[in-house]
Structure formats: structure tokens, C-alpha cells
């Protein structure tokens, strides 16, 4: 019997001047553990006159995780953080009660041809920490636990798994793993995962229970064991999940909360522009049409 409960295909979504592939939320599966939102950015070839420019916008009730495969993004936020995110690094911003940030092509790349490719992820905060103070953490690639087993390279970008722990400060039990194979290889996750679990195929293919699965798919497992599957050669997958929360999470625009009142308060605050601003930035993303469909 297959351990795959649901297959989610990437859907195109517009985030301003940039198209992405939306993976979560999905109508039949809003979250996987605490993971509430995943966008696959690119791969996008950008000419010398094309740049990523996402003006300041707010978040509440979550941590954002940005992980790039190619390209660079300048992250600035209302805490005063000003960091260029490069491939292999983990950019982890926790909004808590509220934070504002912008994402742009770095100045030194704005007049050159460039690529941009990566994942942007939202991880909901547990109810008792939804209103915590905002914080920011940035990990270089060398700080991320990595190891090799049977020609498969593992990286643990966030959380705990396989007896290892990422330095990224997560606020509930979770994991976000990268597996890269050079040769065809059978994988048995065993009891190394917990909670709800899903697998995203970036490139290559995997086989499970006689079925072939190719890129741009998320496979939702019946349980965290994920059973056994075969990675084809030159395949990259991401496994993510963790303990689900007992309460539902509501999502409106960039706001995630267990109580709609928190979202309404954040909407009012953004309309009135009373969030702490990003130093040196004056433009902003307006609140979407109140009648617009929610995520």
C-alpha cells in the first residue's frame, strides 16, 4: 500500500513583478506540520534591466525561511537587518507580533544579467508565541549540518532530524531537509522524522511503490515514516514537516494567526502605517483589496 496520501502540483502565482510556483497552501491541505506556505521562485533569467523589487510589507505570526539555489537577494527589515542572501545560506526572520521587510536585487547586480532561483517558506508560530518579539537570524552554508550516506548528500536547514540539529532558532518541533543524489539510490527514512511529513521534488525523479514522480510536485505522506523510495541519479528533493498545531491557522495576505482578530488588527495597523518601518525605505506594498480571495 502506498504511503503517499496526496500529490500537490506547483501552481503559477504572481508576486508583483515576479512569477512563482505556489506549493502551499493547497485547498485540500492547508499546512504540513507548522509549514503554512511554500513558493518556488524561478529559475528566472533576468536581464540587466530586470530586478527583483518587493517593497516593504508586513508579517505577523510566522517565521520566513528563504533558501536560494542561484542568485542573490538583499533582505532589509524593520529591526535594521541588512543582509545579502546567497545560495546555500538560511535566512530566517521571525515576525511574531509584527515585522516589515523588503526583498530586492543587490545594488551590485542591478545592471547585470542574473539568475534567481530558490524557495520561500512560511512556518507558523505556536499560539503562545504568535505575539513574541520579532527577530532575525542568518546562517552561512558552513553552519548548516551536512553529511553523506551512500552517495546521498544531506543538509538540515532547520529543525532536528537524524540525530542532528540546525542552528536556526525554530519555535516548534519541525525539520527541513535537502537530499541530493549523484547515483540511483534507495532511501529508507526509518524513524528519523515525526509529525506530518511531505517531500518536494526540485529536480530529477523518485520512485515509490511502483510510481514515478517528477519535479514540481509535493508528495504528502500518510505519516512521517515516508516508507522507502528510490532517488534517481542527479535528483534533489526537500523533506519538510513536523508536529501539527491543535488550532487552525488563518491566512490573509502576509498575516498568519490562530485568531482572526490578530489579522484584523494587523490590517488596520498596515493601513494606518503604524508598523515600525524599514530604515531607508519609503515605499510599501499596499494592503490588498479587502474583497480579494484569501490564500
Short mmCIF file of C-alpha atoms in Angstrom, two decimals:
data_model
loop_
_atom_site.label_atom_id
_atom_site.label_comp_id
_atom_site.label_asym_id
_atom_site.label_seq_id
_atom_site.Cartn_x
_atom_site.Cartn_y
_atom_site.Cartn_z
CA UNK A 1 0.00 0.00 0.00
CA UNK A 2 1.31 3.42 -0.94
CA UNK A 3 2.30 5.84 1.81
CA UNK A 4 1.53 8.80 -0.48
CA UNK A 5 -1.75 10.41 0.64
CA UNK A 6 -1.86 13.48 -1.61
CA UNK A 7 0.07 14.90 -4.58
CA UNK A 8 0.23 18.69 -4.98
CA UNK A 9 1.38 20.28 -8.25
CA UNK A 10 3.07 23.67 -8.44
CA UNK A 11 0.62 26.41 -9.49
CA UNK A 12 1.70 29.74 -11.05
CA UNK A 13 1.25 32.80 -8.83
CA UNK A 14 2.21 36.44 -9.36
CA UNK A 15 4.05 38.19 -6.50
CA UNK A 16 4.31 41.65 -8.03
CA UNK A 17 6.90 41.74 -10.81
CA UNK A 18 7.81 38.08 -10.40
CA UNK A 19 6.08 34.78 -11.15
CA UNK A 20 6.49 31.90 -8.71
CA UNK A 21 5.25 28.34 -8.38
CA UNK A 22 2.91 28.09 -5.38
CA UNK A 23 3.00 24.77 -3.50
CA UNK A 24 1.31 25.55 -0.18
CA UNK A 25 -1.35 26.34 0.93
CA UNK A 26 -3.49 23.96 -1.12
CA UNK A 27 -7.27 23.64 -0.87
CA UNK A 28 -7.08 20.01 0.33
CA UNK A 29 -4.04 20.54 2.55
CA UNK A 30 -3.57 23.95 4.11
CA UNK A 31 -0.47 23.10 6.17
CA UNK A 32 2.10 20.34 6.67
CA UNK A 33 3.05 20.38 10.34
CA UNK A 34 3.77 24.08 11.04
CA UNK A 35 4.63 24.79 7.36
CA UNK A 36 1.92 27.12 6.05
CA UNK A 37 3.25 28.45 2.74
CA UNK A 38 5.88 27.47 0.14
CA UNK A 39 6.75 29.32 -3.07
CA UNK A 40 9.24 28.05 -5.63
CA UNK A 41 10.94 31.12 -7.17
CA UNK A 42 12.29 30.64 -10.67
CA UNK A 43 14.56 29.60 -12.12
CA UNK A 44 14.30 33.05 -13.68
CA UNK A 45 16.85 34.52 -16.08
CA UNK A 46 16.78 38.28 -15.51
CA UNK A 47 18.27 40.79 -17.95
CA UNK A 48 20.39 43.75 -16.92
CA UNK A 49 17.25 45.94 -16.67
CA UNK A 50 15.18 43.37 -14.74
CA UNK A 51 15.40 43.19 -10.96
CA UNK A 52 13.52 41.72 -8.02
CA UNK A 53 11.86 44.56 -6.12
CA UNK A 54 9.44 43.61 -3.37
CA UNK A 55 8.91 46.82 -1.35
CA UNK A 56 8.40 46.80 2.42
CA UNK A 57 5.49 44.61 3.51
CA UNK A 58 4.45 43.28 6.95
CA UNK A 59 4.18 39.83 8.51
CA UNK A 60 2.69 38.53 11.76
CA UNK A 61 2.51 35.10 13.40
CA UNK A 62 5.22 33.28 11.46
CA UNK A 63 8.87 32.76 10.61
CA UNK A 64 10.00 33.14 7.00
CA UNK A 65 12.72 30.89 5.59
CA UNK A 66 14.48 31.91 2.37
CA UNK A 67 16.79 29.37 0.75
CA UNK A 68 18.40 30.17 -2.62
CA UNK A 69 19.80 27.78 -5.23
CA UNK A 70 21.00 30.58 -7.55
CA UNK A 71 21.18 34.35 -7.38
CA UNK A 72 21.21 36.84 -4.51
CA UNK A 73 18.59 38.88 -2.62
CA UNK A 74 19.11 41.86 -0.33
CA UNK A 75 16.93 41.46 2.78
CA UNK A 76 16.20 44.58 4.85
CA UNK A 77 13.79 44.67 7.77
CA UNK A 78 12.37 46.92 10.47
CA UNK A 79 14.84 45.54 13.04
CA UNK A 80 17.63 47.15 10.99
CA UNK A 81 18.85 43.89 9.41
CA UNK A 82 20.55 44.44 6.05
CA UNK A 83 21.86 41.17 4.61
CA UNK A 84 22.54 39.76 1.15
CA UNK A 85 21.17 36.20 0.95
CA UNK A 86 23.39 33.90 -1.15
CA UNK A 87 22.90 30.30 -2.30
CA UNK A 88 23.13 27.71 0.47
CA UNK A 89 22.51 30.18 3.29
CA UNK A 90 19.42 30.12 5.50
CA UNK A 91 17.64 33.44 6.06
CA UNK A 92 15.22 33.09 8.99
CA UNK A 93 13.03 36.04 10.01
CA UNK A 94 10.51 35.67 12.83
CA UNK A 95 7.69 38.19 12.68
CA UNK A 96 5.90 37.42 15.95
CA UNK A 97 3.77 40.48 16.77
CA UNK A 98 4.91 42.21 13.60
CA UNK A 99 7.85 42.91 11.30
CA UNK A 100 8.28 44.68 7.97
CA UNK A 101 10.83 43.71 5.31
CA UNK A 102 11.83 44.30 1.70
CA UNK A 103 13.46 41.94 -0.80
CA UNK A 104 15.45 43.33 -3.71
CA UNK A 105 18.22 42.52 -6.15
CA UNK A 106 21.50 43.75 -4.59
CA UNK A 107 22.80 47.07 -5.94
CA UNK A 108 25.91 45.47 -7.46
CA UNK A 109 23.79 43.10 -9.60
CA UNK A 110 21.11 45.53 -10.75
CA UNK A 111 22.80 46.32 -14.11
CA UNK A 112 23.94 42.81 -15.00
CA UNK A 113 22.26 39.67 -16.35
CA UNK A 114 21.47 37.32 -13.46
CA UNK A 115 19.54 34.26 -12.31
CA UNK A 116 17.19 33.90 -9.37
CA UNK A 117 16.06 30.51 -8.07
CA UNK A 118 15.04 29.38 -4.60
CA UNK A 119 12.37 28.57 -2.05
CA UNK A 120 10.43 30.93 0.19
CA UNK A 121 8.71 29.28 3.12
CA UNK A 122 6.44 30.37 5.96
CA UNK A 123 6.45 28.46 9.24
CA UNK A 124 3.57 29.32 11.58
CA UNK A 125 4.37 30.07 15.21
CA UNK A 126 2.71 28.16 18.07
CA UNK A 127 -0.22 30.02 19.61
CA UNK A 128 1.66 31.02 22.79
CA UNK A 129 4.43 32.65 20.70
CA UNK A 130 2.36 34.33 17.98
CA UNK A 131 2.87 37.70 19.68
CA UNK A 132 6.55 37.26 20.55
CA UNK A 133 9.07 39.99 19.75
CA UNK A 134 10.33 39.86 16.16
CA UNK A 135 13.84 38.54 15.50
CA UNK A 136 16.22 37.78 12.66
CA UNK A 137 18.79 35.01 12.13
CA UNK A 138 21.08 34.35 9.18
CA UNK A 139 23.17 31.16 8.83
CA UNK A 140 26.03 30.70 6.39
CA UNK A 141 26.19 27.47 4.42
CA UNK A 142 29.10 26.20 6.55
CA UNK A 143 26.92 26.41 9.69
CA UNK A 144 24.25 24.07 8.27
CA UNK A 145 24.64 20.41 9.33
CA UNK A 146 25.54 18.33 6.28
CA UNK A 147 26.55 14.69 5.83
CA UNK A 148 26.73 11.94 3.20
CA UNK A 149 25.24 8.45 3.26
CA UNK A 150 25.50 6.04 0.30
CA UNK A 151 26.13 8.73 -2.33
CA UNK A 152 23.32 10.92 -1.00
CA UNK A 153 24.21 14.33 0.41
CA UNK A 154 22.01 15.53 3.29
CA UNK A 155 21.57 19.04 4.67
CA UNK A 156 19.42 20.01 7.66
CA UNK A 157 18.47 23.65 7.11
CA UNK A 158 16.09 23.92 10.08
CA UNK A 159 14.89 21.84 13.00
CA UNK A 160 16.00 18.40 14.14
CA UNK A 161 16.28 15.04 12.34
CA UNK A 162 18.68 12.09 12.04
CA UNK A 163 20.16 12.93 15.43
CA UNK A 164 21.29 16.34 14.21
CA UNK A 165 20.12 19.89 14.94
CA UNK A 166 20.25 23.02 12.79
CA UNK A 167 21.40 26.28 14.46
CA UNK A 168 18.30 28.05 13.09
CA UNK A 169 16.11 29.05 16.10
CA UNK A 170 12.80 27.27 15.44
CA UNK A 171 9.86 27.56 17.83
CA UNK A 172 8.12 24.20 17.44
CA UNK A 173 9.27 20.65 16.58
CA UNK A 174 9.98 20.58 12.81
CA UNK A 175 12.52 19.71 10.11
CA UNK A 176 13.52 21.00 6.69
CA UNK A 177 15.98 18.72 4.85
CA UNK A 178 17.74 18.67 1.49
CA UNK A 179 18.74 15.34 -0.12
CA UNK A 180 20.88 15.28 -3.26
CA UNK A 181 21.76 12.03 -5.04
CA UNK A 182 24.55 11.54 -7.55
CA UNK A 183 23.62 7.92 -8.33
CA UNK A 184 20.37 5.96 -8.25
CA UNK A 185 19.85 5.22 -4.57
CA UNK A 186 17.25 3.59 -2.32
CA UNK A 187 16.31 5.76 0.66
CA UNK A 188 14.83 4.47 3.88
CA UNK A 189 13.97 7.31 6.25
CA UNK A 190 13.05 4.90 9.04
CA UNK A 191 12.03 6.60 12.28
CA UNK A 192 14.10 9.74 11.76
CA UNK A 193 11.08 12.00 11.16
CA UNK A 194 7.93 12.84 13.14
CA UNK A 195 4.56 14.54 12.86
CA UNK A 196 3.25 15.37 9.39
CA UNK A 197 5.69 14.97 6.52
CA UNK A 198 5.98 15.95 2.86
CA UNK A 199 8.53 15.65 0.07
CA UNK A 200 9.16 18.22 -2.69
CA UNK A 201 10.98 17.22 -5.88
CA UNK A 202 13.12 20.05 -7.25
CA UNK A 203 14.95 18.12 -9.98
CA UNK A 204 15.35 14.52 -11.12
CA UNK A 205 12.79 11.91 -10.07
CA UNK A 206 11.86 9.45 -7.36
CA UNK A 207 10.07 6.12 -7.43
CA UNK A 208 7.70 4.92 -4.71
CA UNK A 209 5.51 1.82 -4.75
CA UNK A 210 5.95 1.43 -8.49
CA UNK A 211 5.05 5.05 -9.30
CA UNK A 212 7.42 7.60 -10.87
CA UNK A 213 7.27 11.18 -9.52
CA UNK A 214 8.99 14.06 -11.30
CA UNK A 215 9.79 17.74 -10.49
CA UNK A 216 7.42 20.43 -9.23
CA UNK A 217 5.42 18.02 -7.08
CA UNK A 218 4.88 17.87 -3.34
CA UNK A 219 4.07 14.38 -2.06
CA UNK A 220 2.17 14.39 1.24
CA UNK A 221 2.84 11.27 3.29
CA UNK A 222 0.26 9.34 5.27
CA UNK A 223 2.69 9.51 8.18
CA UNK A 224 6.21 10.70 8.90
CA UNK A 225 7.86 7.40 8.04
CA UNK A 226 7.72 8.19 4.30
CA UNK A 227 8.47 4.45 3.93
CA UNK A 228 11.07 3.61 1.33
CA UNK A 229 11.63 5.30 -2.01
CA UNK A 230 14.28 5.37 -4.74
CA UNK A 231 16.02 8.58 -5.83
CA UNK A 232 17.17 8.64 -9.43
CA UNK A 233 20.64 9.91 -10.25
CA UNK A 234 21.11 13.71 -10.08
CA UNK A 235 17.95 14.22 -8.05
CA UNK A 236 17.33 16.93 -5.44
CA UNK A 237 14.44 16.69 -3.00
CA UNK A 238 13.32 18.57 0.10
CA UNK A 239 11.62 16.86 3.03
CA UNK A 240 9.76 19.05 5.49
CA UNK A 241 7.23 18.72 8.27
CA UNK A 242 6.82 18.38 11.99
CA UNK A 243 4.20 18.47 14.71
CA UNK A 244 0.89 19.99 13.65
CA UNK A 245 -0.78 22.61 15.85
CA UNK A 246 -4.08 21.78 17.59
CA UNK A 247 -5.66 25.05 16.37
CA UNK A 248 -6.49 26.13 12.83
CA UNK A 249 -4.38 28.88 11.26
CA UNK A 250 -5.96 31.69 9.27
CA UNK A 251 -4.01 33.31 6.45
CA UNK A 252 -4.76 36.72 4.98
CA UNK A 253 -2.11 38.18 2.65
CA UNK A 254 1.14 38.06 4.70
CA UNK A 255 -0.56 37.53 8.03
CA UNK A 256 -0.89 34.15 9.80
CA UNK A 257 -2.76 33.77 13.09
CA UNK A 258 -4.88 31.41 15.17
CA UNK A 259 -7.29 34.29 15.88
CA UNK A 260 -8.87 36.42 13.14
CA UNK A 261 -8.77 39.42 15.50
CA UNK A 262 -4.96 39.47 15.26
CA UNK A 263 -5.25 39.60 11.48
CA UNK A 264 -7.83 42.40 11.56
CA UNK A 265 -5.59 44.39 13.92
CA UNK A 266 -2.60 43.89 11.60
CA UNK A 267 -4.64 45.03 8.58
CA UNK A 268 -5.64 48.22 10.40
CA UNK A 269 -2.07 48.80 11.53
CA UNK A 270 -0.76 48.46 7.96
CA UNK A 271 -3.48 50.72 6.53
CA UNK A 272 -2.51 53.34 9.11
CA UNK A 273 1.21 52.69 8.50
CA UNK A 274 1.95 52.29 12.21
CA UNK A 275 4.22 49.24 11.83
CA UNK A 276 7.86 50.07 12.53
CA UNK A 277 9.37 50.96 9.11
CA UNK A 278 12.38 49.53 7.29
CA UNK A 279 15.22 52.05 7.71
CA UNK A 280 15.95 53.93 4.49
CA UNK A 281 12.86 52.65 2.64
CA UNK A 282 9.87 54.87 1.91
CA UNK A 283 7.68 52.87 -0.49
CA UNK A 284 5.50 49.95 0.60
CA UNK A 285 3.15 47.24 -0.68
CA UNK A 286 -0.45 48.39 -0.12
CA UNK A 287 -2.93 46.15 1.67
CA UNK A 288 -4.73 44.06 -0.97
CA UNK A 289 -8.34 44.67 -1.91
CA UNK A 290 -10.46 43.69 1.10
CA UNK A 291 -12.64 41.61 -1.21
CA UNK A 292 -9.69 39.77 -2.75
CA UNK A 293 -9.64 35.98 -2.30
CA UNK A 294 -7.60 34.73 0.64
CA UNK A 295 -4.79 32.19 0.30
#
